[in-house]
Amino acid sequence: MARPLTATIDLNAILQNYRYAKKLQPTCNAFAVVKSNAYGHGAIEVARHLDNEADAFAVAAIEEALALREAGITSPVMLLEGVFEANEWALCEQHGFWAAVENKTQLDWLLASGARIEKIFVKLDSGMRRLGADKAGACDLVEKLRNSNQVGEVLLMTHFSCADDLSDISTMEQLTYFERTRHQIGSIEASVANSAAIMKWAIPEGGWIRPGIMLYGISPFVGITGQQLGLVPAMTLSSKVISVRSLKKGEKVGYGLSYEALEDHQLATVAVGYGDGYARHTQSGAPLEVNGLPAALAGRVSMDMITVRFADASESFDIGQEVVLWGGNVPVENVADYASTIGYELVTRMTTRPHYHYHTVSEIKS
Ligand SMILES: Cc1ncc(COP(=O)(O)O)c(C=O)c1O
């Protein structure tokens, strides 16, 4: 009998969420952002399922792009951070990759390589102060790329710092800076929107959107779940009860004896831990479901196990009962609140240890 921890990925949910992103921005092409192993969902499996439909894929680095090609993915793949070494440009040409260019070094490497690239996205730093050129620098990059005759199309992109906070005016300021830069350049297609901007901000028509977290049915916004946004969560992390005991009021549990029973109740041990990606700092009280009933983490997360109790102390456990760690009625965003993090991190930090099951059973609504 194998360890019962399973991440079940609903590939149709991802396809549906991709279609939803395009429906929200019908004038735009859309990258499916599959970096970091498709946010822990399995980049190859996700890309294979979307390959006939996605306009293109976006990844963080050439290694991720090459892995897609090796798996037979034929759609265009874009390197969101561009190249990190000069010799990557030849590979980009060979495999038909598109790339961001955000600094003069990347440009010089490209010009020196002579590589022909179909699309280059010049990255403007509109306020994040992480990657990208300023207005004058971006205009210069665009001009030199256009004059090089090595690039089929030059586009202008930026990445917002605060699009997930609807009360923050930085997004409007960054958009204005972006549009001024675009105006100065003249005619150029735009790419500005991550999931939060696709769902909640007025973005330029045409060009390319870059949905990431929303593809996986997870919300980029604090205090609201993917389901509440009309998304379909793609991952269910589930396991089983492997041991059961009764606790008396006052008894303590686990490493550090950090959990104390405030009433008599049963305690179940479940096969999942931080070695699987269930964050160690998740606090007691984090929601989960056992046998379809509400339950909660009780005690410190170990490498391979957690201990849990039912919300209703009169309920009793049995070995083998099904436990949902997140997915279904347990939004990953709510678990993330108890781990002082965001849904992005919980799914992306999944390890290779759980069994991964892929299915396409959920109906796709148009
Ligand atoms: C440049 C860029 N575009 C798009 C995305 C996708 O963002 P999200 O997952 O919030 O949709 C990311 C992710 O970090 C990114 O770095």
Short mmCIF file of C-alpha atoms and ligand atoms in Angstrom, two decimals:
data_model
loop_
_atom_site.label_atom_id
_atom_site.label_comp_id
_atom_site.label_asym_id
_atom_site.label_seq_id
_atom_site.Cartn_x
_atom_site.Cartn_y
_atom_site.Cartn_z
CA MET A 1 0.00 0.00 0.00
CA ALA A 2 1.47 3.34 -1.07
CA ARG A 3 1.54 6.50 1.01
CA PRO A 4 -1.86 8.01 0.34
CA LEU A 5 -0.90 11.63 -0.34
CA THR A 6 -2.14 12.70 -3.76
CA ALA A 7 -2.25 15.96 -5.70
CA THR A 8 -5.09 15.63 -8.17
CA ILE A 9 -4.88 18.16 -10.98
CA ASP A 10 -7.94 18.96 -13.03
CA LEU A 11 -6.49 19.96 -16.41
CA ASN A 12 -9.88 21.02 -17.77
CA ALA A 13 -10.16 23.51 -14.91
CA ILE A 14 -6.92 25.11 -16.13
CA LEU A 15 -8.21 25.20 -19.71
CA GLN A 16 -11.45 26.75 -18.51
CA ASN A 17 -9.60 29.39 -16.48
CA TYR A 18 -7.45 30.20 -19.52
CA ARG A 19 -10.61 30.68 -21.59
CA TYR A 20 -12.05 32.85 -18.83
CA ALA A 21 -8.98 35.12 -18.93
CA LYS A 22 -9.42 35.53 -22.68
CA LYS A 23 -13.12 36.17 -22.29
CA LEU A 24 -12.37 38.99 -19.83
CA GLN A 25 -9.93 40.58 -22.31
CA PRO A 26 -11.33 39.52 -25.69
CA THR A 27 -9.10 41.79 -27.75
CA CYS A 28 -5.90 40.29 -26.31
CA ASN A 29 -3.77 37.27 -27.03
CA ALA A 30 -2.87 35.35 -23.88
CA PHE A 31 0.24 33.67 -22.61
CA ALA A 32 -0.41 30.74 -20.32
CA VAL A 33 2.18 31.35 -17.60
CA VAL A 34 3.63 27.93 -16.71
CA LYS A 35 6.82 28.97 -14.94
CA SER A 36 7.96 27.20 -11.78
CA ASN A 37 6.47 23.90 -12.91
CA ALA A 38 3.15 25.58 -13.70
CA TYR A 39 2.96 26.92 -10.16
CA GLY A 40 3.49 23.39 -8.87
CA HIS A 41 0.82 21.83 -11.10
CA GLY A 42 3.21 20.18 -13.59
CA ALA A 43 4.39 22.33 -16.50
CA ILE A 44 4.57 19.51 -19.05
CA GLU A 45 1.13 18.11 -18.30
CA VAL A 46 -0.46 21.57 -18.20
CA ALA A 47 1.26 22.72 -21.40
CA ARG A 48 0.32 19.51 -23.24
CA HIS A 49 -3.32 20.05 -22.31
CA LEU A 50 -3.27 23.68 -23.44
CA ASP A 51 -0.96 23.33 -26.45
CA ASN A 52 -3.72 23.39 -29.08
CA GLU A 53 -5.41 26.35 -27.47
CA ALA A 54 -2.92 28.66 -25.77
CA ASP A 55 -1.63 31.49 -27.96
CA ALA A 56 1.77 31.00 -26.30
CA PHE A 57 3.38 29.91 -23.04
CA ALA A 58 5.49 32.03 -20.69
CA VAL A 59 8.27 30.78 -18.43
CA ALA A 60 10.97 32.31 -16.24
CA ALA A 61 14.06 30.84 -17.85
CA ILE A 62 15.36 28.98 -20.89
CA GLU A 63 15.64 25.68 -18.97
CA GLU A 64 11.87 25.76 -18.48
CA ALA A 65 11.32 26.60 -22.16
CA LEU A 66 13.62 23.79 -23.34
CA ALA A 67 11.78 21.30 -21.11
CA LEU A 68 8.54 22.21 -22.88
CA ARG A 69 10.09 21.70 -26.32
CA GLU A 70 11.59 18.35 -25.23
CA ALA A 71 8.09 17.32 -24.17
CA GLY A 72 6.81 18.09 -27.68
CA ILE A 73 5.18 21.45 -26.99
CA THR A 74 5.08 23.35 -30.27
CA SER A 75 3.43 26.67 -29.30
CA PRO A 76 5.62 29.76 -28.92
CA VAL A 77 7.34 30.07 -25.53
CA MET A 78 8.37 33.41 -24.06
CA LEU A 79 11.16 34.00 -21.53
CA LEU A 80 9.67 36.52 -19.10
CA GLU A 81 13.05 37.63 -17.75
CA GLY A 82 14.88 37.28 -21.06
CA VAL A 83 18.26 35.58 -21.27
CA PHE A 84 20.83 35.33 -18.49
CA GLU A 85 23.79 34.45 -20.77
CA ALA A 86 24.79 35.49 -24.30
CA ASN A 87 24.68 31.96 -25.71
CA GLU A 88 20.98 31.60 -24.94
CA TRP A 89 20.04 33.76 -27.94
CA ALA A 90 21.17 31.06 -30.38
CA LEU A 91 18.95 28.57 -28.55
CA CYS A 92 16.08 31.04 -28.68
CA GLU A 93 16.42 31.24 -32.45
CA GLN A 94 16.77 27.47 -32.81
CA HIS A 95 13.64 26.72 -30.74
CA GLY A 96 11.55 29.73 -31.75
CA PHE A 97 11.48 31.25 -28.27
CA TRP A 98 10.38 34.82 -27.68
CA ALA A 99 11.95 36.86 -24.91
CA ALA A 100 11.85 39.97 -22.81
CA VAL A 101 14.75 42.39 -23.13
CA GLU A 102 15.08 44.59 -20.12
CA ASN A 103 18.63 45.94 -20.27
CA LYS A 104 21.39 46.94 -22.66
CA THR A 105 23.50 43.84 -21.90
CA GLN A 106 20.74 41.53 -23.17
CA LEU A 107 20.40 43.73 -26.26
CA ASP A 108 24.15 43.70 -26.97
CA TRP A 109 24.27 39.91 -26.61
CA LEU A 110 21.39 39.63 -29.07
CA LEU A 111 22.97 41.97 -31.63
CA ALA A 112 26.33 40.20 -31.35
CA SER A 113 24.70 36.77 -31.75
CA GLY A 114 22.93 37.70 -34.97
CA ALA A 115 20.04 35.47 -33.83
CA ARG A 116 16.65 36.10 -35.40
CA ILE A 117 13.83 36.29 -32.86
CA GLU A 118 10.17 36.48 -33.80
CA LYS A 119 8.98 38.65 -30.88
CA ILE A 120 10.88 40.68 -28.31
CA PHE A 121 9.09 42.30 -25.39
CA VAL A 122 11.01 45.36 -24.23
CA LYS A 123 10.41 45.61 -20.51
CA LEU A 124 9.62 48.98 -19.01
CA ASP A 125 10.17 49.52 -15.29
CA SER A 126 6.94 51.34 -14.47
CA GLY A 127 7.56 51.36 -10.73
CA MET A 128 8.33 47.85 -9.47
CA ARG A 129 12.09 48.65 -9.51
CA ARG A 130 13.02 45.03 -10.12
CA LEU A 131 13.44 44.54 -13.87
CA GLY A 132 13.08 46.85 -16.82
CA ALA A 133 14.44 50.02 -18.35
CA ASP A 134 13.19 53.54 -17.68
CA LYS A 135 11.27 55.48 -20.34
CA ALA A 136 14.34 56.73 -22.23
CA GLY A 137 16.06 53.35 -21.94
CA ALA A 138 13.01 51.47 -23.19
CA CYS A 139 12.59 53.81 -26.17
CA ASP A 140 16.26 53.27 -27.00
CA LEU A 141 15.96 49.47 -26.74
CA VAL A 142 12.91 49.51 -29.02
CA GLU A 143 14.68 51.65 -31.61
CA LYS A 144 17.83 49.53 -31.66
CA LEU A 145 15.88 46.29 -31.85
CA ARG A 146 13.76 47.63 -34.70
CA ASN A 147 16.83 48.83 -36.57
CA SER A 148 18.61 45.50 -36.10
CA ASN A 149 16.42 43.62 -38.56
CA GLN A 150 16.82 40.60 -36.26
CA VAL A 151 13.38 40.88 -34.68
CA GLY A 152 10.01 40.20 -36.30
CA GLU A 153 8.02 42.37 -33.86
CA VAL A 154 9.04 44.52 -30.91
CA LEU A 155 6.44 44.96 -28.16
CA LEU A 156 6.44 46.93 -24.90
CA MET A 157 5.72 45.18 -21.60
CA THR A 158 5.60 46.05 -17.93
CA HIS A 159 4.73 44.25 -14.70
CA PHE A 160 2.69 46.05 -12.03
CA SER A 161 3.81 46.08 -8.42
CA CYS A 162 0.40 46.39 -6.72
CA ALA A 163 -2.30 45.16 -9.12
CA ASP A 164 -3.54 42.75 -6.42
CA ASP A 165 -4.44 45.72 -4.18
CA LEU A 166 -7.47 47.46 -5.63
CA SER A 167 -7.15 50.40 -3.25
CA ASP A 168 -3.58 51.20 -4.33
CA ILE A 169 -3.31 53.94 -6.94
CA SER A 170 0.20 52.84 -7.98
CA THR A 171 -1.33 50.67 -10.70
CA MET A 172 -3.00 53.71 -12.31
CA GLU A 173 0.25 55.67 -12.06
CA GLN A 174 2.25 52.80 -13.55
CA LEU A 175 -0.28 52.38 -16.35
CA THR A 176 -0.08 56.11 -17.13
CA TYR A 177 3.73 55.95 -17.26
CA PHE A 178 3.47 52.91 -19.51
CA GLU A 179 1.01 54.61 -21.88
CA ARG A 180 3.16 57.78 -22.04
CA THR A 181 6.15 55.66 -23.00
CA ARG A 182 4.10 53.84 -25.56
CA HIS A 183 2.87 57.15 -26.98
CA GLN A 184 6.46 58.39 -27.29
CA ILE A 185 7.46 55.25 -29.19
CA GLY A 186 4.48 55.51 -31.51
CA SER A 187 2.85 52.34 -32.72
CA ILE A 188 3.68 49.38 -30.48
CA GLU A 189 1.64 46.51 -28.98
CA ALA A 190 1.41 46.25 -25.19
CA SER A 191 1.65 43.52 -22.58
CA VAL A 192 0.88 44.67 -19.06
CA ALA A 193 -1.54 42.39 -17.29
CA ASN A 194 -1.01 39.57 -14.80
CA SER A 195 -4.06 37.81 -13.32
CA ALA A 196 -5.03 40.64 -10.98
CA ALA A 197 -4.90 43.23 -13.77
CA ILE A 198 -6.79 40.95 -16.18
CA MET A 199 -9.59 40.53 -13.67
CA LYS A 200 -9.88 43.97 -12.11
CA TRP A 201 -8.04 46.77 -13.95
CA ALA A 202 -8.73 48.62 -17.20
CA ILE A 203 -5.82 47.60 -19.39
CA PRO A 204 -4.86 48.54 -22.97
CA GLU A 205 -6.74 46.78 -25.76
CA GLY A 206 -4.91 44.32 -27.97
CA GLY A 207 -1.46 42.95 -27.32
CA TRP A 208 -0.81 40.18 -24.81
CA ILE A 209 -2.09 39.34 -21.34
CA ARG A 210 -0.08 37.11 -18.99
CA PRO A 211 -2.40 35.09 -16.72
CA GLY A 212 -0.57 32.95 -14.16
CA ILE A 213 -2.22 32.23 -10.83
CA MET A 214 -5.76 32.55 -12.19
CA LEU A 215 -5.11 29.63 -14.57
CA TYR A 216 -4.81 27.42 -11.53
CA GLY A 217 -8.08 28.70 -10.07
CA ILE A 218 -6.38 30.65 -7.29
CA SER A 219 -7.05 34.25 -6.36
CA PRO A 220 -4.33 36.91 -6.49
CA PHE A 221 -6.37 39.07 -4.08
CA VAL A 222 -6.29 38.93 -0.29
CA GLY A 223 -9.58 37.94 1.33
CA ILE A 224 -11.23 36.51 -1.77
CA THR A 225 -10.95 33.00 -3.16
CA GLY A 226 -10.56 31.87 -6.75
CA GLN A 227 -14.01 30.32 -6.65
CA GLN A 228 -15.52 33.65 -5.58
CA LEU A 229 -13.87 35.19 -8.65
CA GLY A 230 -15.48 32.64 -10.96
CA LEU A 231 -12.34 30.52 -11.32
CA VAL A 232 -12.14 26.73 -11.04
CA PRO A 233 -9.45 25.55 -8.57
CA ALA A 234 -7.28 22.99 -10.35
CA MET A 235 -5.45 21.23 -7.52
CA THR A 236 -6.86 19.04 -4.76
CA LEU A 237 -4.31 17.85 -2.22
CA SER A 238 -5.67 14.87 -0.35
CA SER A 239 -4.45 12.15 1.97
CA LYS A 240 -5.76 9.72 4.55
CA VAL A 241 -6.00 9.25 8.30
CA ILE A 242 -3.21 6.84 9.31
CA SER A 243 -3.63 6.79 13.11
CA VAL A 244 -6.27 7.77 15.67
CA ARG A 245 -6.19 8.52 19.42
CA SER A 246 -8.32 10.18 22.06
CA LEU A 247 -7.14 13.31 23.83
CA LYS A 248 -8.26 14.41 27.25
CA LYS A 249 -8.68 18.11 27.98
CA GLY A 250 -5.24 19.54 28.80
CA GLU A 251 -3.23 16.93 26.84
CA LYS A 252 -0.65 18.28 24.43
CA VAL A 253 0.37 17.19 20.93
CA GLY A 254 3.33 16.94 18.58
CA TYR A 255 6.80 18.53 18.38
CA GLY A 256 7.13 21.24 21.00
CA LEU A 257 3.79 20.10 22.46
CA SER A 258 2.46 23.31 20.94
CA TYR A 259 -1.20 22.23 20.73
CA GLU A 260 -3.24 21.70 23.88
CA ALA A 261 -6.71 20.13 23.83
CA LEU A 262 -9.18 22.57 25.37
CA GLU A 263 -11.79 19.79 25.56
CA ASP A 264 -11.85 16.01 25.18
CA HIS A 265 -11.68 15.11 21.49
CA GLN A 266 -10.23 12.61 19.08
CA LEU A 267 -7.02 13.32 17.21
CA ALA A 268 -6.12 11.90 13.81
CA THR A 269 -2.66 11.65 12.28
CA VAL A 270 -2.61 12.32 8.53
CA ALA A 271 0.08 11.46 5.96
CA VAL A 272 1.23 14.89 4.78
CA GLY A 273 3.98 17.17 6.02
CA TYR A 274 6.45 19.84 5.10
CA GLY A 275 8.43 17.26 3.12
CA ASP A 276 5.49 17.30 0.71
CA GLY A 277 5.00 21.05 0.59
CA TYR A 278 2.49 21.53 3.42
CA ALA A 279 4.13 24.56 5.06
CA ARG A 280 5.72 23.87 8.43
CA HIS A 281 4.68 27.21 9.88
CA THR A 282 0.97 26.58 9.21
CA GLN A 283 -0.83 27.40 12.46
CA SER A 284 -3.22 25.15 14.37
CA GLY A 285 -6.75 25.86 13.20
CA ALA A 286 -5.90 25.76 9.47
CA PRO A 287 -8.95 24.38 7.69
CA LEU A 288 -9.17 20.94 6.12
CA GLU A 289 -11.86 18.33 5.60
CA VAL A 290 -12.04 14.75 6.87
CA ASN A 291 -14.67 12.43 5.47
CA GLY A 292 -16.47 15.49 4.09
CA LEU A 293 -16.66 17.19 7.52
CA PRO A 294 -14.87 20.38 8.63
CA ALA A 295 -11.67 19.74 10.57
CA ALA A 296 -8.56 21.65 11.53
CA LEU A 297 -4.82 21.29 11.96
CA ALA A 298 -3.95 20.63 15.62
CA GLY A 299 -0.26 20.90 16.44
CA ARG A 300 2.99 21.50 14.63
CA VAL A 301 3.49 20.23 11.06
CA SER A 302 6.14 17.45 10.89
CA MET A 303 8.07 16.39 7.80
CA ASP A 304 5.71 13.50 6.96
CA MET A 305 2.66 13.93 9.18
CA ILE A 306 0.19 16.37 10.65
CA THR A 307 -2.33 15.92 13.46
CA VAL A 308 -5.89 17.11 13.07
CA ARG A 309 -9.18 17.35 14.95
CA PHE A 310 -12.77 17.67 13.85
CA ALA A 311 -14.42 21.07 14.28
CA ASP A 312 -17.15 19.19 16.17
CA ALA A 313 -15.41 17.47 19.12
CA SER A 314 -18.05 14.73 19.26
CA GLU A 315 -17.08 13.36 15.82
CA SER A 316 -14.76 10.36 15.69
CA PHE A 317 -12.09 9.34 13.20
CA ASP A 318 -11.29 6.04 11.48
CA ILE A 319 -8.06 4.98 9.86
CA GLY A 320 -8.35 5.33 6.09
CA GLN A 321 -10.73 8.27 6.09
CA GLU A 322 -10.21 10.71 3.24
CA VAL A 323 -8.62 14.04 4.14
CA VAL A 324 -8.68 17.10 1.88
CA LEU A 325 -5.79 19.45 2.70
CA TRP A 326 -6.88 21.95 0.05
CA GLY A 327 -9.15 21.98 -2.97
CA GLY A 328 -12.92 21.45 -3.11
CA ASN A 329 -14.48 22.99 0.00
CA VAL A 330 -11.06 23.94 1.39
CA PRO A 331 -9.76 26.92 -0.60
CA VAL A 332 -5.96 26.97 -0.68
CA GLU A 333 -6.19 30.73 -0.06
CA ASN A 334 -7.74 30.02 3.38
CA VAL A 335 -5.00 27.53 4.27
CA ALA A 336 -2.42 30.11 3.15
CA ASP A 337 -3.86 32.62 5.65
CA TYR A 338 -2.89 30.22 8.46
CA ALA A 339 0.63 29.89 7.04
CA SER A 340 1.11 33.68 6.73
CA THR A 341 1.55 33.29 2.99
CA ILE A 342 -0.39 33.31 -0.27
CA GLY A 343 -1.94 30.55 -2.34
CA TYR A 344 0.81 31.08 -4.95
CA GLU A 345 3.47 29.88 -2.52
CA LEU A 346 1.63 26.83 -1.19
CA VAL A 347 1.06 25.29 -4.60
CA THR A 348 4.43 26.33 -6.04
CA ARG A 349 6.32 24.78 -3.11
CA MET A 350 4.78 21.34 -3.65
CA THR A 351 7.52 18.73 -3.80
CA THR A 352 7.84 15.65 -6.00
CA ARG A 353 6.81 13.35 -3.12
CA PRO A 354 3.02 13.35 -3.45
CA HIS A 355 1.51 11.16 -6.16
CA TYR A 356 0.32 13.42 -8.99
CA HIS A 357 -2.88 12.38 -10.75
CA TYR A 358 -4.09 14.26 -13.80
CA HIS A 359 -7.62 14.13 -15.02
CA THR A 360 -9.82 15.91 -17.51
CA VAL A 361 -13.21 14.95 -16.21
CA SER A 362 -14.59 18.35 -15.31
CA GLU A 363 -16.94 19.75 -17.88
CA ILE A 364 -15.69 22.78 -19.78
CA LYS A 365 -18.22 25.59 -19.87
CA SER A 366 -17.97 27.95 -22.79
C1 LIG B 1 6.32 39.18 -15.83
C2 LIG B 1 5.20 38.36 -15.28
N1 LIG B 1 4.03 38.33 -15.93
C3 LIG B 1 2.99 37.60 -15.48
C4 LIG B 1 3.08 36.86 -14.33
C5 LIG B 1 1.88 36.09 -13.84
O1 LIG B 1 1.41 36.68 -12.65
P1 LIG B 1 0.13 36.09 -11.90
O2 LIG B 1 0.51 34.74 -11.46
O3 LIG B 1 -0.07 37.02 -10.75
O4 LIG B 1 -0.97 36.11 -12.89
C6 LIG B 1 4.26 36.88 -13.60
C7 LIG B 1 4.37 36.14 -12.35
O5 LIG B 1 5.06 36.43 -11.44
C8 LIG B 1 5.36 37.64 -14.09
O6 LIG B 1 6.53 37.68 -13.45
#
